[in-house]
Coordinates of C-alpha atoms and ligand atoms in Angstrom, one line a residue:
M1 CA -55.1 -64.8 27.0
A2 CA -51.6 -64.4 25.6
S3 CA -50.5 -60.9 24.8
V4 CA -48.0 -59.7 22.3
N5 CA -44.9 -57.7 22.5
E6 CA -46.4 -54.4 21.5
N7 CA -43.1 -53.0 20.4
F8 CA -43.3 -55.4 17.4
L9 CA -46.5 -53.6 16.4
K10 CA -44.7 -50.1 16.2
L11 CA -42.6 -51.4 13.3
P12 CA -43.2 -50.7 9.5
E13 CA -45.1 -53.7 8.3
S14 CA -42.1 -55.3 6.6
Y15 CA -38.3 -55.4 6.7
L16 CA -36.5 -53.2 4.1
F17 CA -35.4 -56.0 1.9
S18 CA -38.6 -57.9 2.0
E19 CA -40.4 -54.8 1.0
I20 CA -38.0 -54.5 -2.1
A21 CA -38.3 -58.2 -3.0
S22 CA -42.1 -57.9 -3.0
R23 CA -42.0 -54.9 -5.3
V24 CA -39.6 -56.5 -7.7
N25 CA -41.8 -59.7 -7.7
K26 CA -44.9 -57.7 -8.6
Y27 CA -43.1 -55.9 -11.4
K28 CA -41.8 -59.3 -12.7
E29 CA -45.1 -60.8 -12.7
A30 CA -46.5 -57.9 -14.8
H31 CA -43.4 -58.0 -17.1
P32 CA -42.4 -61.6 -17.4
D33 CA -39.9 -61.0 -20.3
S34 CA -37.9 -58.2 -18.5
K35 CA -34.2 -58.9 -17.9
I36 CA -34.0 -57.7 -14.2
I37 CA -30.5 -57.3 -12.8
R38 CA -30.5 -57.4 -9.0
M39 CA -28.2 -55.0 -7.3
G40 CA -30.4 -54.5 -4.2
I41 CA -29.6 -56.8 -1.4
G42 CA -26.0 -57.3 -0.7
D43 CA -26.0 -60.9 -1.5
V44 CA -22.9 -62.7 -2.9
T45 CA -23.1 -64.5 -6.4
L46 CA -19.8 -66.2 -6.7
P47 CA -19.7 -70.0 -5.6
L48 CA -17.8 -70.8 -2.4
P49 CA -14.1 -71.2 -2.6
K50 CA -12.7 -74.6 -3.4
A51 CA -11.0 -74.9 0.0
V52 CA -14.4 -74.3 1.7
T53 CA -16.2 -76.8 -0.2
E54 CA -13.6 -79.4 0.4
A55 CA -13.7 -78.8 4.0
L56 CA -17.5 -79.1 3.9
H57 CA -17.3 -82.4 2.2
K58 CA -14.7 -83.7 4.6
A59 CA -17.0 -82.6 7.5
V60 CA -19.9 -84.3 6.3
D61 CA -17.8 -87.6 5.9
D62 CA -16.8 -87.0 9.6
M63 CA -20.5 -86.9 10.6
A64 CA -21.0 -90.1 8.8
S65 CA -18.8 -92.2 10.9
S66 CA -19.2 -92.9 14.6
S67 CA -15.6 -92.2 15.5
S68 CA -15.7 -88.7 14.0
F69 CA -19.4 -87.9 14.5
H70 CA -20.3 -84.5 16.4
G71 CA -23.4 -84.0 18.2
Y72 CA -24.1 -80.8 20.1
G73 CA -21.0 -78.7 20.0
P74 CA -19.8 -75.8 22.4
E75 CA -22.3 -72.9 22.2
Q76 CA -19.4 -70.7 21.9
G77 CA -17.9 -72.5 19.0
Y78 CA -15.3 -75.2 18.6
A79 CA -11.8 -74.4 19.8
F80 CA -10.4 -75.2 16.4
L81 CA -12.1 -72.3 15.0
R82 CA -12.0 -69.8 17.8
E83 CA -8.3 -70.4 17.9
T84 CA -7.9 -70.0 14.1
I85 CA -9.9 -66.7 14.2
L86 CA -7.8 -65.5 17.2
K87 CA -4.4 -66.1 15.4
N88 CA -5.4 -64.8 11.9
D89 CA -7.8 -61.9 12.6
F90 CA -6.3 -60.7 15.9
T91 CA -2.9 -61.9 17.2
D92 CA -1.2 -61.7 13.7
R93 CA -2.5 -58.1 13.5
G94 CA -1.0 -57.3 16.9
I95 CA -4.2 -57.3 18.8
S96 CA -4.5 -59.1 22.1
I97 CA -7.9 -60.5 22.8
E98 CA -8.3 -64.2 24.0
A99 CA -10.0 -67.1 22.5
D100 CA -12.9 -67.0 25.0
D101 CA -13.7 -63.5 24.0
I102 CA -14.8 -64.8 20.6
F103 CA -18.3 -66.4 20.1
V104 CA -19.0 -68.2 17.0
S105 CA -22.5 -67.8 15.5
D106 CA -24.8 -68.2 12.6
G107 CA -24.1 -64.8 11.5
A108 CA -23.4 -61.0 12.3
K109 CA -27.1 -60.1 11.5
S110 CA -28.3 -62.5 14.2
D111 CA -25.7 -61.2 16.8
T112 CA -26.1 -57.5 16.1
G113 CA -29.9 -58.2 16.5
N114 CA -29.6 -60.5 19.5
I115 CA -27.0 -58.5 21.6
G116 CA -29.9 -56.4 22.8
D117 CA -31.0 -59.3 25.0
I118 CA -28.1 -58.4 27.6
L119 CA -28.9 -54.8 27.6
G120 CA -31.4 -52.8 29.8
A121 CA -34.6 -51.4 28.3
D122 CA -33.5 -48.0 29.4
N123 CA -30.4 -47.6 27.5
V124 CA -30.3 -44.6 25.1
I125 CA -29.1 -45.7 21.7
A126 CA -27.3 -43.8 19.0
V127 CA -26.9 -44.9 15.3
T128 CA -25.5 -43.4 12.3
D129 CA -27.9 -42.3 9.7
P130 CA -28.5 -44.1 7.3
V131 CA -28.0 -47.3 9.1
Y132 CA -28.3 -51.0 8.6
P133 CA -31.9 -51.5 9.6
V134 CA -31.2 -54.3 11.8
Y135 CA -29.7 -52.0 14.6
V136 CA -32.8 -49.9 14.9
D137 CA -35.5 -52.5 14.3
T138 CA -34.2 -54.8 17.1
N139 CA -34.1 -51.9 19.4
V140 CA -37.6 -51.1 18.6
M141 CA -38.5 -54.7 19.5
G142 CA -36.6 -54.2 22.8
G143 CA -38.5 -51.1 23.7
R144 CA -35.7 -48.8 23.4
A145 CA -36.9 -46.7 20.5
G146 CA -39.8 -44.7 21.7
E147 CA -42.3 -43.8 18.9
L148 CA -41.9 -43.2 15.3
V149 CA -42.3 -39.5 14.4
D150 CA -41.5 -38.2 10.8
G151 CA -39.3 -41.3 10.0
K152 CA -37.3 -41.1 13.4
W153 CA -37.8 -43.0 16.5
S154 CA -38.2 -40.6 19.4
K155 CA -35.8 -42.1 21.7
I156 CA -33.1 -42.9 19.3
I157 CA -30.1 -40.5 18.6
Y158 CA -29.5 -40.2 14.9
M159 CA -25.9 -39.1 13.8
S160 CA -26.4 -37.9 10.3
C161 CA -23.9 -39.0 7.5
T162 CA -24.3 -37.3 4.3
T163 CA -22.3 -35.3 1.8
A164 CA -22.3 -32.4 4.1
N165 CA -20.0 -34.1 6.7
G166 CA -18.2 -36.3 4.2
F167 CA -20.2 -39.3 5.8
V168 CA -18.1 -38.9 9.1
P169 CA -20.6 -38.7 12.0
S170 CA -20.2 -36.0 14.4
L171 CA -20.1 -36.9 18.1
P172 CA -23.5 -36.7 19.7
T173 CA -24.5 -33.6 21.7
E174 CA -26.7 -35.7 24.0
R175 CA -24.8 -38.8 25.6
P176 CA -25.9 -42.2 24.4
D177 CA -25.3 -45.4 26.4
V178 CA -24.8 -47.6 23.3
I179 CA -23.4 -46.5 20.0
Y180 CA -23.5 -48.5 16.8
L181 CA -20.9 -48.0 14.3
C182 CA -20.5 -49.9 11.1
Y183 CA -17.2 -49.6 9.2
P184 CA -16.6 -50.1 6.3
N185 CA -20.0 -48.7 6.3
N186 CA -23.1 -50.5 5.1
P187 CA -25.1 -48.7 3.4
T188 CA -22.7 -45.9 2.4
G189 CA -19.6 -47.8 1.6
T190 CA -17.5 -45.2 3.4
T191 CA -15.0 -45.5 6.2
L192 CA -13.4 -44.2 9.1
T193 CA -9.6 -43.8 9.4
R194 CA -7.7 -45.0 12.5
D195 CA -7.7 -41.4 13.8
Q196 CA -11.5 -40.9 13.2
L197 CA -12.3 -44.2 14.8
K198 CA -10.0 -43.2 17.9
V199 CA -12.2 -40.1 18.4
W200 CA -15.2 -42.6 19.2
V201 CA -13.3 -44.9 21.3
D202 CA -12.1 -41.9 23.5
Y203 CA -15.5 -40.5 23.6
A204 CA -17.0 -43.9 24.7
I205 CA -14.4 -44.3 27.4
E206 CA -14.9 -40.8 28.7
N207 CA -18.6 -41.0 28.6
D208 CA -18.9 -44.6 29.7
S209 CA -20.7 -45.6 26.5
L210 CA -20.7 -49.0 24.9
I211 CA -19.7 -49.2 21.1
M212 CA -21.4 -52.0 19.0
F213 CA -18.8 -52.1 16.1
D214 CA -20.0 -54.1 13.1
A215 CA -17.1 -55.0 11.0
A216 CA -18.8 -57.4 8.5
Y217 CA -17.1 -55.9 5.7
E218 CA -13.5 -55.4 6.8
A219 CA -12.3 -57.9 4.2
F220 CA -12.8 -55.3 1.6
I221 CA -10.6 -52.9 3.0
T222 CA -7.8 -51.7 0.6
E223 CA -6.5 -48.5 2.2
E224 CA -3.8 -48.7 5.0
S225 CA -5.4 -45.9 7.1
V226 CA -8.6 -47.8 7.7
P227 CA -8.6 -50.1 10.6
H228 CA -9.7 -53.7 10.3
S229 CA -10.8 -54.2 13.8
I230 CA -11.7 -51.5 16.5
Y231 CA -9.4 -53.3 18.8
E232 CA -6.5 -51.7 17.0
I233 CA -7.4 -48.6 18.8
P234 CA -6.1 -48.5 22.3
G235 CA -8.9 -48.7 24.8
A236 CA -11.4 -50.3 22.6
E237 CA -11.2 -53.6 24.6
K238 CA -12.8 -51.8 27.4
C239 CA -15.7 -50.3 25.7
A240 CA -16.4 -52.2 22.4
I241 CA -18.0 -55.3 21.1
E242 CA -17.3 -56.2 17.5
F243 CA -19.2 -58.3 15.0
R244 CA -17.6 -60.2 12.1
S245 CA -19.1 -62.2 9.4
F246 CA -18.0 -64.9 6.9
S247 CA -21.0 -63.9 4.6
K248 CA -19.3 -61.2 2.3
T249 CA -15.8 -62.2 3.0
A250 CA -16.1 -65.9 1.9
G251 CA -19.5 -66.2 0.4
F252 CA -21.1 -67.7 3.4
T253 CA -24.6 -65.9 3.0
G254 CA -26.2 -69.3 2.5
L255 CA -24.1 -71.2 4.9
R256 CA -24.3 -68.8 7.9
C257 CA -21.4 -68.3 10.1
G258 CA -20.0 -65.2 11.9
Y259 CA -18.7 -64.4 15.2
T260 CA -18.7 -61.7 17.8
V261 CA -15.9 -60.5 20.2
V262 CA -16.9 -59.5 23.7
P263 CA -13.7 -58.9 25.5
K264 CA -14.0 -59.9 29.3
T265 CA -12.8 -56.3 29.9
V266 CA -16.2 -54.7 28.5
T267 CA -18.5 -54.1 31.3
A268 CA -21.8 -52.2 31.9
K269 CA -23.6 -51.3 35.0
R270 CA -26.5 -52.8 36.9
S271 CA -29.1 -50.7 38.6
N272 CA -27.1 -50.7 42.0
G273 CA -24.1 -49.4 40.3
D274 CA -21.9 -52.5 40.1
R275 CA -20.1 -53.5 36.9
V276 CA -20.9 -56.5 35.2
S277 CA -18.9 -58.4 32.4
L278 CA -20.8 -58.5 29.2
N279 CA -18.8 -61.6 28.2
R280 CA -20.4 -63.4 31.1
L281 CA -23.9 -62.3 30.0
W282 CA -23.4 -62.9 26.5
N283 CA -22.1 -66.4 27.2
R284 CA -25.1 -67.1 29.5
R285 CA -27.5 -65.9 26.6
Q286 CA -25.8 -68.0 24.0
C287 CA -25.8 -71.2 26.2
T288 CA -29.6 -70.7 26.9
K289 CA -30.9 -69.7 23.5
F290 CA -28.2 -71.2 21.0
N291 CA -26.9 -74.6 20.6
G292 CA -23.8 -73.6 18.5
T293 CA -23.1 -73.4 14.8
A294 CA -23.2 -76.6 13.0
Y295 CA -19.7 -78.5 13.1
I296 CA -19.6 -78.7 9.3
I297 CA -20.1 -75.0 8.8
Q298 CA -17.4 -74.4 11.4
R299 CA -15.0 -76.6 9.5
A300 CA -15.8 -74.5 6.3
A301 CA -15.0 -71.3 8.2
E302 CA -11.8 -72.7 9.4
A303 CA -10.9 -73.6 5.9
V304 CA -11.3 -69.8 5.0
Y305 CA -7.9 -69.3 6.8
S306 CA -6.0 -72.2 5.2
Q307 CA -3.3 -70.9 2.7
E308 CA -5.5 -72.0 -0.4
G309 CA -8.6 -70.7 1.4
K310 CA -6.9 -67.2 1.9
A311 CA -5.9 -67.0 -1.7
Q312 CA -9.1 -68.1 -3.1
V313 CA -11.0 -65.6 -0.8
R314 CA -8.8 -62.9 -1.9
E315 CA -9.4 -63.7 -5.5
M316 CA -13.4 -63.5 -4.7
L317 CA -12.9 -60.2 -2.9
N318 CA -10.8 -58.8 -5.9
Y319 CA -13.7 -59.8 -8.1
Y320 CA -16.2 -57.9 -6.3
L321 CA -13.9 -54.8 -5.8
D322 CA -13.3 -54.9 -9.5
N323 CA -17.1 -54.7 -10.0
A324 CA -17.1 -51.8 -7.5
R325 CA -14.4 -49.8 -9.5
L326 CA -16.2 -50.4 -12.8
M327 CA -19.6 -49.3 -11.2
K328 CA -17.9 -46.2 -9.7
Q329 CA -16.4 -45.3 -13.0
S330 CA -19.6 -45.9 -15.0
L331 CA -21.8 -44.1 -12.5
T332 CA -19.6 -41.0 -12.4
A333 CA -19.4 -41.0 -16.3
A334 CA -23.0 -41.2 -16.2
G335 CA -23.0 -37.7 -14.3
L336 CA -23.9 -39.2 -10.8
E337 CA -22.1 -38.3 -7.7
V338 CA -20.9 -41.5 -6.2
F339 CA -19.4 -42.5 -2.8
G340 CA -17.9 -45.8 -1.3
G341 CA -16.9 -48.7 -3.6
V342 CA -13.1 -48.5 -2.7
N343 CA -13.0 -50.2 0.8
A344 CA -16.6 -51.7 0.6
P345 CA -18.7 -53.6 -1.9
Y346 CA -21.3 -50.8 -1.8
L347 CA -21.7 -47.8 -4.0
W348 CA -23.8 -44.9 -2.6
M349 CA -24.9 -42.3 -4.8
K350 CA -27.0 -39.1 -4.9
T351 CA -30.1 -39.4 -6.8
P352 CA -30.2 -37.1 -9.9
D353 CA -32.3 -33.8 -9.9
G354 CA -33.2 -34.4 -6.3
I355 CA -35.7 -36.9 -6.8
S356 CA -36.6 -39.1 -3.9
S357 CA -35.0 -42.5 -3.2
W358 CA -38.1 -44.4 -4.1
E359 CA -38.9 -42.4 -7.1
F360 CA -35.3 -43.4 -8.3
F361 CA -36.0 -46.9 -7.3
D362 CA -39.1 -47.0 -9.6
K363 CA -37.3 -45.3 -12.4
L364 CA -34.4 -47.6 -12.4
L365 CA -36.7 -50.7 -12.2
N366 CA -39.1 -49.4 -14.8
E367 CA -36.6 -47.9 -17.3
L368 CA -33.7 -50.0 -16.9
N369 CA -34.7 -53.1 -15.0
I370 CA -32.2 -52.6 -12.4
V371 CA -32.9 -53.2 -8.8
G372 CA -31.2 -51.2 -6.1
T373 CA -32.0 -50.1 -2.7
P374 CA -33.6 -46.7 -1.9
G375 CA -31.4 -44.8 0.7
V376 CA -34.2 -43.6 2.6
G377 CA -34.8 -47.2 3.6
F378 CA -31.8 -47.1 5.7
G379 CA -32.9 -43.9 7.6
P380 CA -34.1 -40.4 7.0
S381 CA -30.6 -38.9 6.1
G382 CA -30.6 -41.6 3.2
E383 CA -33.3 -39.7 1.4
G384 CA -32.2 -38.5 -1.9
Y385 CA -29.5 -41.2 -2.0
F386 CA -29.5 -44.7 -3.5
R387 CA -27.4 -48.0 -3.0
L388 CA -26.1 -50.4 -5.4
T389 CA -24.2 -53.5 -4.6
A390 CA -21.0 -54.8 -6.2
F391 CA -21.8 -58.3 -5.4
G392 CA -23.3 -59.2 -8.8
D393 CA -22.0 -61.2 -11.7
K394 CA -19.3 -59.3 -13.6
D395 CA -20.9 -59.7 -16.9
Q396 CA -24.4 -58.7 -15.6
T397 CA -22.7 -55.8 -13.7
K398 CA -21.2 -54.5 -17.0
V399 CA -24.6 -54.8 -18.8
A400 CA -26.3 -52.8 -15.9
M401 CA -23.7 -50.0 -16.1
Q402 CA -24.0 -49.9 -19.9
R403 CA -27.8 -49.3 -19.5
I404 CA -27.1 -46.5 -17.0
R405 CA -24.5 -44.8 -19.2
D406 CA -26.9 -45.0 -22.2
W407 CA -29.8 -43.6 -20.0
K408 CA -31.0 -40.2 -20.5
I409 CA -31.5 -39.6 -16.8
E410 CA -33.0 -36.2 -17.3
D411 CA -36.0 -37.5 -19.3
Ligands
LIG1 C1 -27.6 -55.6 2.9 O1 -27.9 -55.7 1.6 O2 -27.5 -54.5 3.6 C2 -27.1 -56.9 3.5 O3 -26.9 -57.9 2.7 C3 -28.0 -57.2 4.5 C4 -27.4 -58.2 5.5 O4 -26.2 -58.5 5.5 O5 -28.2 -58.8 6.2

């Protein structure tokens, strides 16, 4: 008889955003006339930039002609996209990685989840807390998490990020093998400066730890002191893997495209102590389990870097950042303590009067018909916090903020 991967049975019944969707659907069924404003999952609302849709149309035409048809593509991504990424995201920023360090994929969620395939089951994992749930859940699936005790997995190191430390994690006291960092941060919307990130790169080199750096929100950075890539920090090319996404940058949540950088200089050890290149292993993994991102999607991603594409993407990002600014002002005016929203599309706030994250979720849904994400869903240190996204339609965002400003929270 087939047996299951028991690790899956350790996980809570549903993924955070599925749980929220199900609660909202139930509410909507009971209150069909409610005008719900969704600020929960970080899904974009603006249509794709024109440069992208034009590239899509053209790529579809390519597929309709035998002279320009594309079947299976390279598992690592087409050279035209890898070279374009290399130039725009790295070389032009003074970072020296190589095109074959870049692996194009169907998104950062898949890659941050799948990367565990090339890691041993005995690695000790560290995450910031609160954290994007994919890092934790996939390590549970991979047997690296231990048991869930009081909201924490027994083998995972949690690095708390709260108002107490200004959302800057302290170095762990116990040495981890793998450290997940996401900056600009999901869910808190906070950042690390170049100097603060250097502390982590230096620590990783000194302790032979591997950093998984999720930079899915780098396009939202507005402040000069915040690094766009971990490879801006000397030494990171020896100890870090970086994940990037076109989802939030260019509205690709429904198209699916991202990429992962695995410099050939990043290694980890095998049981006999020899070092192995992770680029080689990731390449092997991708060639076996992935047949490449669709040609038309890669052409769309390439268009993000054209002159028109860059201008249109900038406009989209400014639209969401304007939402974030308005939200920060309104939430602060409503007496809430708010963080993030300057270099990120997320606003992270303290729930009023110390009520729990889920209580606040229910209150906001029932009393204001606004959906957000309970902080505790991102980890134990998220209890007493709440996340709203700035990815909404501008008018809807204004309505939501008006509802909050008019709200008697203390009632
Ligand atoms: C979020 O809301 O945290 C993100 O949209 C989730 C994701 O990117 O998968």
